[in-house]
Amino acid sequence: MAQWTSAVGPAQLARQLQAQQPRPAGPGTRKPPAYRALADGIRLLVLEGRVPVAARLPAERELAVALTVSRTTVAAAYEALRAEGFLESRRGAGSWTAVPAGNPLPARGLEPLPPESLGSMIDLGCAALPAPEPWLTRSVQGALEELAPYAHTHGDYPAGLPALRQMLADRYTRRGIPTMPEQIMVTTGAMGAIDAICHLFAGRGERIAVESPSYANILQLMREAGARLVSVAMAEGLAGWDLNRWRQVLRDAAPRLAYVVADFHNPTGALADEDQRRQLVDAARSAGTVLVVDETMSELSLDDGLTMPPPVCSFDPSGATVLTVGSASKAFWAGMRIGWVRAAPDVIRSLVAARAYADLGTPVLEQLGVNWLMRTGGWEQAVAIRRTQARENRDALVAAVRTQLPEWEFDVPAGGLTLWVRTGGLSGSRIAEVGERVGVRVPSGPRFGVDGAFEGYVRLPFTVGGPVAEEAATRLAAAARLVESGAGTGNEQARAFVA
């Protein structure tokens, strides 16, 4: 059986290689042989996630024609990549990309910083802001006032409180997506929603297509559920979703599920436009793949005058293809563990039935709190506070990083909570490691990829602003200097991913 899960065509790979900007050579530096330059180019595409791990590469003759080089050059480049562990081959199955043993891999999700460390450490690990007061306190007080009738019941509502299901359905209807309460299941956060979906639709060993990069905690959840992740590379910058790649992967790999964050993608911040959304749904429908759409960032538009495209589920009127996941965590507060799924009624019934063997239901008090916010208008006012916080933090962080680390590259998103930053050729894993020693916690790029991709990136969330953002950038610059010099990290390892 072939070990590859997707394929890269010769024309596509040639375009990606030709688009790379070569690093300027220093005085007296000799130009590398053609095969070495080609091998380095492919290696960099793999490490940056532009070519997925376990992607079948073109045959030597096909790539040689596409690049207008000799077949000998391609054969030598492939042999060099095999020797370095970035390529595996088997007669009859072709050659596919890999990551060598010993390279940093995304071993786990993102964990919160312990409270006792908050005084000395600037935490850029989690893309979540403090609660927007006074609305958290008011929502809890409102929930307590409404709790008494529920206290006389068993308290288990596997589908969610009827009042909150109705409220969420009405909100979708006001967005132009007619929805009944029977199409809503309330969950314990978005993670609970996606965990339930994975267990229902994708048993152990099933393939799930994911963006590359994608949200680290969801990738880890899927790994632990036994899924086989098939990565689909995002386009450069904020361009987002390459629909040709999506169609090819959905057709060739036939994944049971596909997971996307179309609204201010985590970590890149990209926003899928209307045509991309329509094409994603069409591609999933044609392949028989269930498309799981994470809308947790959808209310965090930060730029004035930005018009949000229609929800992805609006292009699936039958409800047979798209499952939508929402949450209070990003728009309101991560401590309010309320999420939800919008799907066809029969899917909701199946999810609810399966929940009897999981967590039985979501805490009643938190559901009442979210329902109170949405019913009274407190939700909109709290989200307005959140947007202002995120906008101010974004602008402060962008200015600080550009001042302290001008060689780092990123595009500023119009919403969401994260910057996806290319670290000037340094190892993101080493920066994260050294950063903790100099007082700044930042997640490295490989956490957001599959099998070691994105070593040259870090994710910076909009969780700090003002002088704290400036100090965070100062500490990151100190970490980068230590990594570049090799101090304390091993010079060869620190420079291992410099193109």
Tab-separated table of C-alpha atoms in Angstrom:
chain	number	residue	atom	x	y	z
A	1	MET	CA	0.000	0.000	0.000
A	2	ALA	CA	1.317	3.496	-0.899
A	3	GLN	CA	2.498	5.660	1.994
A	4	TRP	CA	1.425	8.946	0.421
A	5	THR	CA	-1.943	10.621	1.115
A	6	SER	CA	-1.901	13.397	-1.496
A	7	ALA	CA	-0.001	14.295	-4.656
A	8	VAL	CA	1.762	17.344	-6.066
A	9	GLY	CA	1.697	17.750	-9.835
A	10	PRO	CA	4.834	18.702	-11.790
A	11	ALA	CA	3.475	22.078	-12.941
A	12	GLN	CA	2.314	22.956	-9.429
A	13	LEU	CA	5.667	22.038	-7.855
A	14	ALA	CA	7.561	23.930	-10.544
A	15	ARG	CA	5.505	27.081	-9.876
A	16	GLN	CA	6.166	26.837	-6.137
A	17	LEU	CA	9.889	26.352	-6.646
A	18	GLN	CA	10.175	29.193	-9.143
A	19	ALA	CA	8.278	31.517	-6.762
A	20	GLN	CA	10.881	31.076	-4.030
A	21	GLN	CA	13.101	34.079	-3.417
A	22	PRO	CA	16.732	32.938	-3.189
A	23	ARG	CA	18.669	34.174	-0.198
A	24	PRO	CA	21.414	36.626	-1.249
A	25	ALA	CA	24.823	35.038	-1.317
A	26	GLY	CA	27.583	36.612	0.735
A	27	PRO	CA	30.892	37.783	-0.737
A	28	GLY	CA	32.890	34.913	-2.127
A	29	THR	CA	30.024	32.433	-1.727
A	30	ARG	CA	29.893	29.843	-4.511
A	31	LYS	CA	26.612	29.098	-6.220
A	32	PRO	CA	25.385	25.614	-5.222
A	33	PRO	CA	25.053	22.904	-7.883
A	34	ALA	CA	21.673	22.769	-9.608
A	35	TYR	CA	20.667	19.516	-7.909
A	36	ARG	CA	21.525	20.969	-4.480
A	37	ALA	CA	19.489	24.119	-5.116
A	38	LEU	CA	16.541	21.971	-6.227
A	39	ALA	CA	16.806	19.716	-3.163
A	40	ASP	CA	17.005	22.763	-0.860
A	41	GLY	CA	13.981	24.291	-2.549
A	42	ILE	CA	11.842	21.178	-2.062
A	43	ARG	CA	13.061	20.773	1.530
A	44	LEU	CA	12.061	24.364	2.327
A	45	LEU	CA	8.593	23.862	0.803
A	46	VAL	CA	8.088	20.842	3.052
A	47	LEU	CA	9.319	22.586	6.201
A	48	GLU	CA	7.129	25.610	5.516
A	49	GLY	CA	4.126	23.410	4.861
A	50	ARG	CA	3.716	24.537	1.242
A	51	VAL	CA	4.126	20.920	0.184
A	52	PRO	CA	2.474	18.568	2.704
A	53	VAL	CA	4.305	15.735	4.393
A	54	ALA	CA	3.359	12.394	2.804
A	55	ALA	CA	2.674	14.082	-0.555
A	56	ARG	CA	3.666	12.129	-3.656
A	57	LEU	CA	6.153	14.077	-5.776
A	58	PRO	CA	6.212	13.982	-9.578
A	59	ALA	CA	8.257	11.369	-11.350
A	60	GLU	CA	11.808	12.481	-12.161
A	61	ARG	CA	11.156	12.814	-15.896
A	62	GLU	CA	7.919	14.822	-15.366
A	63	LEU	CA	9.562	17.305	-12.997
A	64	ALA	CA	12.584	17.667	-15.252
A	65	VAL	CA	10.337	18.694	-18.146
A	66	ALA	CA	8.372	21.139	-15.968
A	67	LEU	CA	11.573	22.791	-14.666
A	68	THR	CA	13.489	22.589	-17.970
A	69	VAL	CA	16.407	20.800	-16.325
A	70	SER	CA	17.987	17.420	-16.933
A	71	ARG	CA	16.524	14.276	-15.451
A	72	THR	CA	19.942	13.678	-13.872
A	73	THR	CA	19.546	16.911	-11.877
A	74	VAL	CA	16.150	15.843	-10.530
A	75	ALA	CA	17.391	12.318	-9.763
A	76	ALA	CA	20.355	13.724	-7.818
A	77	ALA	CA	18.078	16.131	-5.908
A	78	TYR	CA	15.711	13.302	-4.978
A	79	GLU	CA	18.638	11.165	-3.852
A	80	ALA	CA	19.939	14.010	-1.666
A	81	LEU	CA	16.490	14.432	-0.096
A	82	ARG	CA	16.272	10.687	0.573
A	83	ALA	CA	19.684	10.775	2.254
A	84	GLU	CA	18.545	13.661	4.472
A	85	GLY	CA	15.256	11.999	5.409
A	86	PHE	CA	12.975	14.383	3.516
A	87	LEU	CA	11.942	11.852	0.874
A	88	GLU	CA	10.930	8.208	0.935
A	89	SER	CA	10.530	5.995	-2.090
A	90	ARG	CA	9.370	2.529	-2.969
A	91	ARG	CA	9.391	0.808	-6.324
A	92	GLY	CA	5.954	0.956	-7.854
A	93	ALA	CA	4.664	3.522	-5.342
A	94	GLY	CA	6.815	6.523	-6.272
A	95	SER	CA	8.418	9.041	-3.917
A	96	TRP	CA	6.725	11.028	-1.200
A	97	THR	CA	7.787	13.772	1.194
A	98	ALA	CA	8.811	13.054	4.780
A	99	VAL	CA	10.448	14.691	7.783
A	100	PRO	CA	13.626	13.100	9.174
A	101	ALA	CA	13.681	11.515	12.601
A	102	GLY	CA	14.813	13.900	15.315
A	103	ASN	CA	13.249	17.023	13.855
A	104	PRO	CA	10.804	18.911	16.087
A	105	LEU	CA	7.289	17.507	15.659
A	106	PRO	CA	3.940	18.828	16.950
A	107	ALA	CA	3.707	16.500	19.920
A	108	ARG	CA	0.768	18.074	21.718
A	109	GLY	CA	-1.695	20.937	21.676
A	110	LEU	CA	-1.404	24.313	23.356
A	111	GLU	CA	-1.648	24.267	27.108
A	112	PRO	CA	-2.509	27.248	29.319
A	113	LEU	CA	0.245	28.842	31.352
A	114	PRO	CA	-0.028	28.072	35.092
A	115	PRO	CA	-1.328	31.085	37.069
A	116	GLU	CA	1.814	31.193	39.229
A	117	SER	CA	3.909	31.949	36.124
A	118	LEU	CA	1.916	34.964	34.990
A	119	GLY	CA	4.030	37.477	36.886
A	120	SER	CA	7.323	36.642	35.202
A	121	MET	CA	6.234	35.231	31.843
A	122	ILE	CA	4.510	37.026	28.966
A	123	ASP	CA	2.115	34.392	27.680
A	124	LEU	CA	1.573	34.380	23.916
A	125	GLY	CA	0.657	30.716	23.952
A	126	CYS	CA	-3.139	30.880	23.856
A	127	ALA	CA	-5.228	33.034	21.512
A	128	ALA	CA	-7.734	34.053	24.188
A	129	LEU	CA	-8.426	37.338	25.975
A	130	PRO	CA	-9.573	38.077	29.542
A	131	ALA	CA	-13.313	38.213	30.191
A	132	PRO	CA	-15.111	41.365	28.941
A	133	GLU	CA	-16.431	42.813	32.149
A	134	PRO	CA	-18.951	43.770	33.390
A	135	TRP	CA	-20.691	41.334	31.058
A	136	LEU	CA	-19.279	38.136	32.541
A	137	THR	CA	-20.488	39.091	36.011
A	138	ARG	CA	-23.874	40.218	34.707
A	139	SER	CA	-24.344	37.010	32.736
A	140	VAL	CA	-23.617	34.877	35.798
A	141	GLN	CA	-26.015	36.944	37.904
A	142	GLY	CA	-28.689	36.640	35.215
A	143	ALA	CA	-28.111	32.881	35.005
A	144	LEU	CA	-28.472	32.474	38.758
A	145	GLU	CA	-31.803	34.295	38.684
A	146	GLU	CA	-33.072	31.795	36.100
A	147	LEU	CA	-31.541	28.651	37.603
A	148	ALA	CA	-34.258	27.665	40.108
A	149	PRO	CA	-36.627	25.827	37.709
A	150	TYR	CA	-33.750	23.777	36.301
A	151	ALA	CA	-32.504	22.882	39.777
A	152	HIS	CA	-35.662	20.818	40.256
A	153	THR	CA	-34.726	18.604	37.269
A	154	HIS	CA	-31.938	16.058	36.775
A	155	GLY	CA	-29.943	18.723	34.934
A	156	ASP	CA	-28.879	16.517	31.992
A	157	TYR	CA	-29.770	18.049	28.621
A	158	PRO	CA	-27.777	16.108	25.998
A	159	ALA	CA	-28.951	18.380	23.161
A	160	GLY	CA	-28.678	21.552	25.252
A	161	LEU	CA	-31.217	23.732	27.038
A	162	PRO	CA	-34.258	24.240	24.785
A	163	ALA	CA	-34.121	28.018	25.334
A	164	LEU	CA	-30.491	28.260	24.184
A	165	ARG	CA	-31.087	25.961	21.193
A	166	GLN	CA	-33.939	28.226	20.124
A	167	MET	CA	-31.797	31.328	20.652
A	168	LEU	CA	-28.949	29.959	18.533
A	169	ALA	CA	-31.349	28.821	15.809
A	170	ASP	CA	-32.889	32.308	15.706
A	171	ARG	CA	-29.449	33.889	15.363
A	172	TYR	CA	-28.656	31.716	12.326
A	173	THR	CA	-32.038	32.575	10.841
A	174	ARG	CA	-31.302	36.284	11.229
A	175	ARG	CA	-28.039	35.698	9.348
A	176	GLY	CA	-30.073	34.387	6.422
A	177	ILE	CA	-29.783	30.683	7.259
A	178	PRO	CA	-33.236	29.364	8.228
A	179	THR	CA	-32.625	27.112	11.225
A	180	MET	CA	-34.791	25.117	13.638
A	181	PRO	CA	-33.803	24.288	17.232
A	182	GLU	CA	-33.715	20.636	16.130
A	183	GLN	CA	-30.647	21.584	14.059
A	184	ILE	CA	-28.666	22.719	17.102
A	185	MET	CA	-26.745	20.751	19.727
A	186	VAL	CA	-25.071	22.667	22.556
A	187	THR	CA	-21.635	21.296	23.492
A	188	THR	CA	-18.858	21.868	25.992
A	189	GLY	CA	-16.902	24.306	23.861
A	190	ALA	CA	-15.974	23.976	20.201
A	191	MET	CA	-13.537	21.218	21.140
A	192	GLY	CA	-16.429	19.180	22.527
A	193	ALA	CA	-18.366	19.760	19.307
A	194	ILE	CA	-15.546	18.626	17.027
A	195	ASP	CA	-14.706	15.672	19.271
A	196	ALA	CA	-18.328	14.488	19.000
A	197	ILE	CA	-18.304	14.944	15.224
A	198	CYS	CA	-15.048	13.018	14.819
A	199	HIS	CA	-16.294	10.099	16.894
A	200	LEU	CA	-19.527	9.931	14.905
A	201	PHE	CA	-18.140	10.340	11.386
A	202	ALA	CA	-14.470	9.361	11.463
A	203	GLY	CA	-13.554	6.194	13.304
A	204	ARG	CA	-9.987	5.182	14.026
A	205	GLY	CA	-7.961	5.080	10.821
A	206	GLU	CA	-10.327	7.299	8.838
A	207	ARG	CA	-8.856	10.165	6.842
A	208	ILE	CA	-9.596	13.782	7.748
A	209	ALA	CA	-8.481	16.594	5.433
A	210	VAL	CA	-7.133	19.619	7.303
A	211	GLU	CA	-5.719	22.973	6.320
A	212	SER	CA	-1.961	23.297	6.524
A	213	PRO	CA	-1.386	25.080	8.862
A	214	SER	CA	-4.403	24.573	11.120
A	215	TYR	CA	-5.472	24.982	14.765
A	216	ALA	CA	-3.048	23.002	16.928
A	217	ASN	CA	-5.492	21.726	19.549
A	218	ILE	CA	-7.891	20.380	16.926
A	219	LEU	CA	-5.055	18.597	15.108
A	220	GLN	CA	-4.032	16.965	18.372
A	221	LEU	CA	-7.634	15.992	19.158
A	222	MET	CA	-7.889	14.282	15.782
A	223	ARG	CA	-4.567	12.493	16.210
A	224	GLU	CA	-5.629	11.134	19.582
A	225	ALA	CA	-8.899	9.960	18.045
A	226	GLY	CA	-6.819	7.839	15.657
A	227	ALA	CA	-7.530	9.855	12.508
A	228	ARG	CA	-5.169	9.933	9.556
A	229	LEU	CA	-4.643	13.606	8.804
A	230	VAL	CA	-4.335	14.657	5.169
A	231	SER	CA	-2.960	18.186	4.948
A	232	VAL	CA	-3.953	20.689	2.274
A	233	ALA	CA	-1.524	23.591	2.007
A	234	MET	CA	-2.878	27.115	2.388
A	235	ALA	CA	-1.901	29.680	-0.213
A	236	GLU	CA	0.678	32.348	0.616
A	237	GLY	CA	-0.144	35.151	3.019
A	238	LEU	CA	-3.831	35.887	3.429
A	239	ALA	CA	-4.850	34.368	0.076
A	240	GLY	CA	-6.197	31.401	2.005
A	241	TRP	CA	-7.671	28.363	0.308
A	242	ASP	CA	-6.219	26.930	-2.902
A	243	LEU	CA	-9.312	25.292	-4.371
A	244	ASN	CA	-7.377	23.303	-6.975
A	245	ARG	CA	-5.465	21.633	-4.158
A	246	TRP	CA	-8.645	21.013	-2.193
A	247	ARG	CA	-10.396	19.411	-5.130
A	248	GLN	CA	-7.381	17.206	-5.821
A	249	VAL	CA	-7.002	16.035	-2.206
A	250	LEU	CA	-10.718	15.418	-1.720
A	251	ARG	CA	-10.818	13.449	-4.954
A	252	ASP	CA	-7.610	11.435	-4.457
A	253	ALA	CA	-7.628	10.839	-0.686
A	254	ALA	CA	-11.440	10.576	-0.271
A	255	PRO	CA	-11.396	11.741	3.372
A	256	ARG	CA	-14.494	11.129	5.481
A	257	LEU	CA	-14.262	14.610	7.021
A	258	ALA	CA	-12.624	17.912	6.151
A	259	TYR	CA	-11.999	20.609	8.779
A	260	VAL	CA	-11.696	24.300	7.844
A	261	VAL	CA	-11.639	27.656	9.658
A	262	ALA	CA	-13.074	29.958	6.997
A	263	ASP	CA	-13.511	33.018	9.229
A	264	PHE	CA	-10.166	34.577	10.242
A	265	HIS	CA	-8.322	31.316	10.013
A	266	ASN	CA	-6.294	30.155	12.992
A	267	PRO	CA	-3.324	30.697	12.715
A	268	THR	CA	-2.966	32.690	9.454
A	269	GLY	CA	-5.917	35.093	9.899
A	270	ALA	CA	-7.113	34.513	6.305
A	271	LEU	CA	-10.789	35.134	5.510
A	272	ALA	CA	-12.394	32.939	2.844
A	273	ASP	CA	-14.298	34.979	0.292
A	274	GLU	CA	-17.723	34.060	-1.030
A	275	ASP	CA	-16.418	32.189	-4.065
A	276	GLN	CA	-13.941	30.160	-2.008
A	277	ARG	CA	-16.749	29.140	0.343
A	278	ARG	CA	-19.011	28.095	-2.493
A	279	GLN	CA	-16.233	26.078	-4.141
A	280	LEU	CA	-15.250	24.383	-0.862
A	281	VAL	CA	-18.806	23.180	-0.382
A	282	ASP	CA	-19.081	22.045	-4.011
A	283	ALA	CA	-15.778	20.143	-3.788
A	284	ALA	CA	-16.794	18.436	-0.534
A	285	ARG	CA	-20.224	17.518	-1.906
A	286	SER	CA	-18.710	16.053	-5.065
A	287	ALA	CA	-16.242	13.947	-3.046
A	288	GLY	CA	-18.833	12.767	-0.518
A	289	THR	CA	-16.841	14.446	2.277
A	290	VAL	CA	-18.496	16.029	5.312
A	291	LEU	CA	-17.196	19.590	5.684
A	292	VAL	CA	-16.757	20.730	9.303
A	293	VAL	CA	-16.641	24.536	9.425
A	294	ASP	CA	-15.237	26.209	12.540
A	295	GLU	CA	-16.918	29.617	13.028
A	296	THR	CA	-15.401	30.437	16.424
A	297	MET	CA	-13.636	33.539	15.046
A	298	SER	CA	-16.525	34.745	12.866
A	299	GLU	CA	-17.536	37.693	15.074
A	300	LEU	CA	-14.013	39.067	15.434
A	301	SER	CA	-13.816	41.364	12.410
A	302	LEU	CA	-11.446	44.192	13.366
A	303	ASP	CA	-11.156	46.493	10.348
A	304	ASP	CA	-13.764	49.197	9.814
A	305	GLY	CA	-15.948	48.709	6.760
A	306	LEU	CA	-15.217	44.990	6.397
A	307	THR	CA	-18.227	43.122	4.966
A	308	MET	CA	-18.326	39.515	6.031
A	309	PRO	CA	-19.125	36.924	3.354
A	310	PRO	CA	-22.133	34.611	3.819
A	311	PRO	CA	-21.681	31.670	6.216
A	312	VAL	CA	-20.320	28.541	4.563
A	313	CYS	CA	-23.493	26.633	5.446
A	314	SER	CA	-25.516	29.043	3.293
A	315	PHE	CA	-24.117	27.199	0.244
A	316	ASP	CA	-25.471	23.885	1.554
A	317	PRO	CA	-29.232	24.430	1.805
A	318	SER	CA	-29.946	20.709	2.220
A	319	GLY	CA	-27.616	20.503	5.223
A	320	ALA	CA	-26.160	17.255	3.938
A	321	THR	CA	-22.561	18.430	3.508
A	322	VAL	CA	-21.714	21.182	6.034
A	323	LEU	CA	-21.560	20.901	9.824
A	324	THR	CA	-21.037	24.298	11.469
A	325	VAL	CA	-19.307	24.671	14.829
A	326	GLY	CA	-19.581	27.814	16.942
A	327	SER	CA	-18.410	28.844	20.393
A	328	ALA	CA	-18.487	31.561	23.037
A	329	SER	CA	-14.773	31.086	23.756
A	330	LYS	CA	-13.188	33.541	21.307
A	331	ALA	CA	-15.970	36.118	20.961
A	332	PHE	CA	-16.747	36.230	24.697
A	333	TRP	CA	-14.505	34.269	27.100
A	334	ALA	CA	-12.707	30.932	26.942
A	335	GLY	CA	-13.794	30.181	30.507
A	336	MET	CA	-17.414	30.101	29.345
A	337	ARG	CA	-17.231	26.565	27.940
A	338	ILE	CA	-20.204	26.776	25.601
A	339	GLY	CA	-20.063	25.605	22.001
A	340	TRP	CA	-22.585	24.326	19.500
A	341	VAL	CA	-23.104	22.382	16.284
A	342	ARG	CA	-25.522	23.358	13.542
A	343	ALA	CA	-26.404	20.466	11.231
A	344	ALA	CA	-29.296	18.590	9.664
A	345	PRO	CA	-31.785	17.266	12.268
A	346	ASP	CA	-30.855	13.626	11.655
A	347	VAL	CA	-27.173	14.415	12.264
A	348	ILE	CA	-28.034	16.237	15.489
A	349	ARG	CA	-30.092	13.258	16.648
A	350	SER	CA	-27.138	10.944	16.016
A	351	LEU	CA	-24.738	13.265	17.843
A	352	VAL	CA	-27.102	13.519	20.805
A	353	ALA	CA	-27.590	9.738	20.960
A	354	ALA	CA	-23.826	9.165	20.933
A	355	ARG	CA	-23.371	11.728	23.692
A	356	ALA	CA	-25.012	9.404	26.208
A	357	TYR	CA	-21.681	7.550	26.321
A	358	ALA	CA	-19.568	10.702	26.612
A	359	ASP	CA	-20.354	13.713	28.827
A	360	LEU	CA	-24.209	13.551	28.942
A	361	GLY	CA	-24.535	17.312	28.548
A	362	THR	CA	-23.136	20.802	29.017
A	363	PRO	CA	-23.297	22.638	32.387
A	364	VAL	CA	-26.677	24.336	32.841
A	365	LEU	CA	-25.403	27.515	34.534
A	366	GLU	CA	-23.073	28.422	31.646
A	367	GLN	CA	-25.819	27.761	29.101
A	368	LEU	CA	-28.142	30.078	31.001
A	369	GLY	CA	-25.407	32.720	31.071
A	370	VAL	CA	-24.912	32.666	27.294
A	371	ASN	CA	-28.648	32.628	26.722
A	372	TRP	CA	-29.052	35.664	29.016
A	373	LEU	CA	-26.344	37.543	27.088
A	374	MET	CA	-27.915	36.826	23.707
A	375	ARG	CA	-31.442	37.608	24.877
A	376	THR	CA	-30.616	40.940	26.534
A	377	GLY	CA	-28.207	42.371	23.966
A	378	GLY	CA	-25.276	41.910	26.330
A	379	TRP	CA	-23.610	39.590	23.810
A	380	GLU	CA	-23.293	42.323	21.176
A	381	GLN	CA	-21.931	44.801	23.718
A	382	ALA	CA	-19.435	42.272	25.049
A	383	VAL	CA	-18.289	41.393	21.517
A	384	ALA	CA	-17.793	45.104	20.805
A	385	ILE	CA	-15.475	45.278	23.829
A	386	ARG	CA	-13.635	42.202	22.604
A	387	ARG	CA	-13.142	43.689	19.128
A	388	THR	CA	-11.731	46.910	20.555
A	389	GLN	CA	-9.314	44.975	22.759
A	390	ALA	CA	-8.178	42.745	19.919
A	391	ARG	CA	-7.780	45.660	17.470
A	392	GLU	CA	-5.675	47.715	19.889
A	393	ASN	CA	-3.556	44.687	20.808
A	394	ARG	CA	-3.072	43.756	17.149
A	395	ASP	CA	-1.874	47.213	16.197
A	396	ALA	CA	0.487	47.414	19.186
A	397	LEU	CA	1.945	43.964	18.540
A	398	VAL	CA	2.407	44.603	14.822
A	399	ALA	CA	4.262	47.875	15.515
A	400	ALA	CA	6.453	46.284	18.187
A	401	VAL	CA	7.454	43.265	16.099
A	402	ARG	CA	8.211	45.409	13.062
A	403	THR	CA	10.468	47.581	15.213
A	404	GLN	CA	12.281	44.839	17.111
A	405	LEU	CA	12.338	42.128	14.435
A	406	PRO	CA	12.239	43.824	11.021
A	407	GLU	CA	13.421	40.650	9.275
A	408	TRP	CA	10.342	38.713	10.406
A	409	GLU	CA	7.573	38.598	7.806
A	410	PHE	CA	3.793	38.531	8.206
A	411	ASP	CA	0.559	39.848	6.743
A	412	VAL	CA	-1.795	41.758	9.030
A	413	PRO	CA	-5.232	40.067	9.077
A	414	ALA	CA	-8.490	42.016	9.088
A	415	GLY	CA	-9.817	40.034	12.033
A	416	GLY	CA	-9.326	37.111	14.347
A	417	LEU	CA	-6.740	36.865	17.095
A	418	THR	CA	-3.473	35.727	15.506
A	419	LEU	CA	-0.429	36.720	13.448
A	420	TRP	CA	1.315	33.965	11.489
A	421	VAL	CA	4.955	35.025	11.379
A	422	ARG	CA	7.862	33.774	9.284
A	423	THR	CA	10.944	33.981	11.501
A	424	GLY	CA	13.617	35.066	9.044
A	425	GLY	CA	14.974	31.560	8.453
A	426	LEU	CA	15.353	30.684	12.139
A	427	SER	CA	13.834	27.613	13.784
A	428	GLY	CA	10.483	28.425	15.357
A	429	SER	CA	10.920	25.501	17.758
A	430	ARG	CA	14.251	26.908	18.985
A	431	ILE	CA	12.749	30.372	19.386
A	432	ALA	CA	9.940	28.890	21.479
A	433	GLU	CA	12.426	26.922	23.570
A	434	VAL	CA	14.729	29.881	24.215
A	435	GLY	CA	11.801	32.290	24.571
A	436	GLU	CA	10.623	30.525	27.728
A	437	ARG	CA	14.062	31.123	29.234
A	438	VAL	CA	13.950	34.858	28.501
A	439	GLY	CA	10.362	35.298	29.678
A	440	VAL	CA	8.074	35.025	26.666
A	441	ARG	CA	5.972	31.998	25.769
A	442	VAL	CA	5.165	31.501	22.098
A	443	PRO	CA	3.995	28.441	20.144
A	444	SER	CA	6.217	27.288	17.302
A	445	GLY	CA	5.027	26.631	13.777
A	446	PRO	CA	5.210	22.809	13.838
A	447	ARG	CA	2.355	22.694	16.361
A	448	PHE	CA	0.073	23.956	13.591
A	449	GLY	CA	1.271	21.575	10.906
A	450	VAL	CA	1.234	17.864	10.243
A	451	ASP	CA	4.447	15.913	10.849
A	452	GLY	CA	6.938	18.708	11.363
A	453	ALA	CA	5.952	21.331	8.809
A	454	PHE	CA	6.264	25.109	9.436
A	455	GLU	CA	9.533	25.004	11.335
A	456	GLY	CA	10.249	28.546	10.147
A	457	TYR	CA	7.154	30.090	11.802
A	458	VAL	CA	5.678	31.132	15.125
A	459	ARG	CA	2.132	32.214	15.985
A	460	LEU	CA	1.642	35.498	17.846
A	461	PRO	CA	-1.846	36.121	19.286
A	462	PHE	CA	-3.370	39.525	20.033
A	463	THR	CA	-3.514	38.905	23.765
A	464	VAL	CA	-1.258	41.724	24.981
A	465	GLY	CA	-1.020	45.388	24.066
A	466	GLY	CA	0.723	48.635	24.936
A	467	PRO	CA	4.004	48.337	26.886
A	468	VAL	CA	3.485	44.592	27.374
A	469	ALA	CA	3.421	44.063	23.586
A	470	GLU	CA	6.621	46.087	23.286
A	471	GLU	CA	8.295	44.031	26.021
A	472	ALA	CA	7.113	40.792	24.393
A	473	ALA	CA	8.720	41.819	21.088
A	474	THR	CA	11.920	42.804	22.921
A	475	ARG	CA	12.099	39.379	24.557
A	476	LEU	CA	11.378	37.638	21.248
A	477	ALA	CA	14.191	39.603	19.635
A	478	ALA	CA	16.508	38.476	22.433
A	479	ALA	CA	15.455	34.868	21.879
A	480	ALA	CA	16.023	35.211	18.128
A	481	ARG	CA	19.541	36.566	18.697
A	482	LEU	CA	20.365	33.634	20.969
A	483	VAL	CA	19.050	31.145	18.432
A	484	GLU	CA	20.952	32.816	15.598
A	485	SER	CA	24.182	32.727	17.596
A	486	GLY	CA	23.554	29.177	18.708
A	487	ALA	CA	23.936	30.127	22.373
A	488	GLY	CA	22.431	27.429	24.583
A	489	THR	CA	20.567	25.595	21.818
A	490	GLY	CA	23.194	23.890	19.754
A	491	ASN	CA	24.395	25.917	16.799
A	492	GLU	CA	23.781	23.236	14.181
A	493	GLN	CA	20.246	22.590	15.353
A	494	ALA	CA	19.436	26.274	15.655
A	495	ARG	CA	20.475	26.842	12.064
A	496	ALA	CA	19.193	23.576	10.677
A	497	PHE	CA	16.222	25.153	8.961
A	498	VAL	CA	17.874	28.205	7.424
A	499	ALA	CA	17.161	28.087	3.696
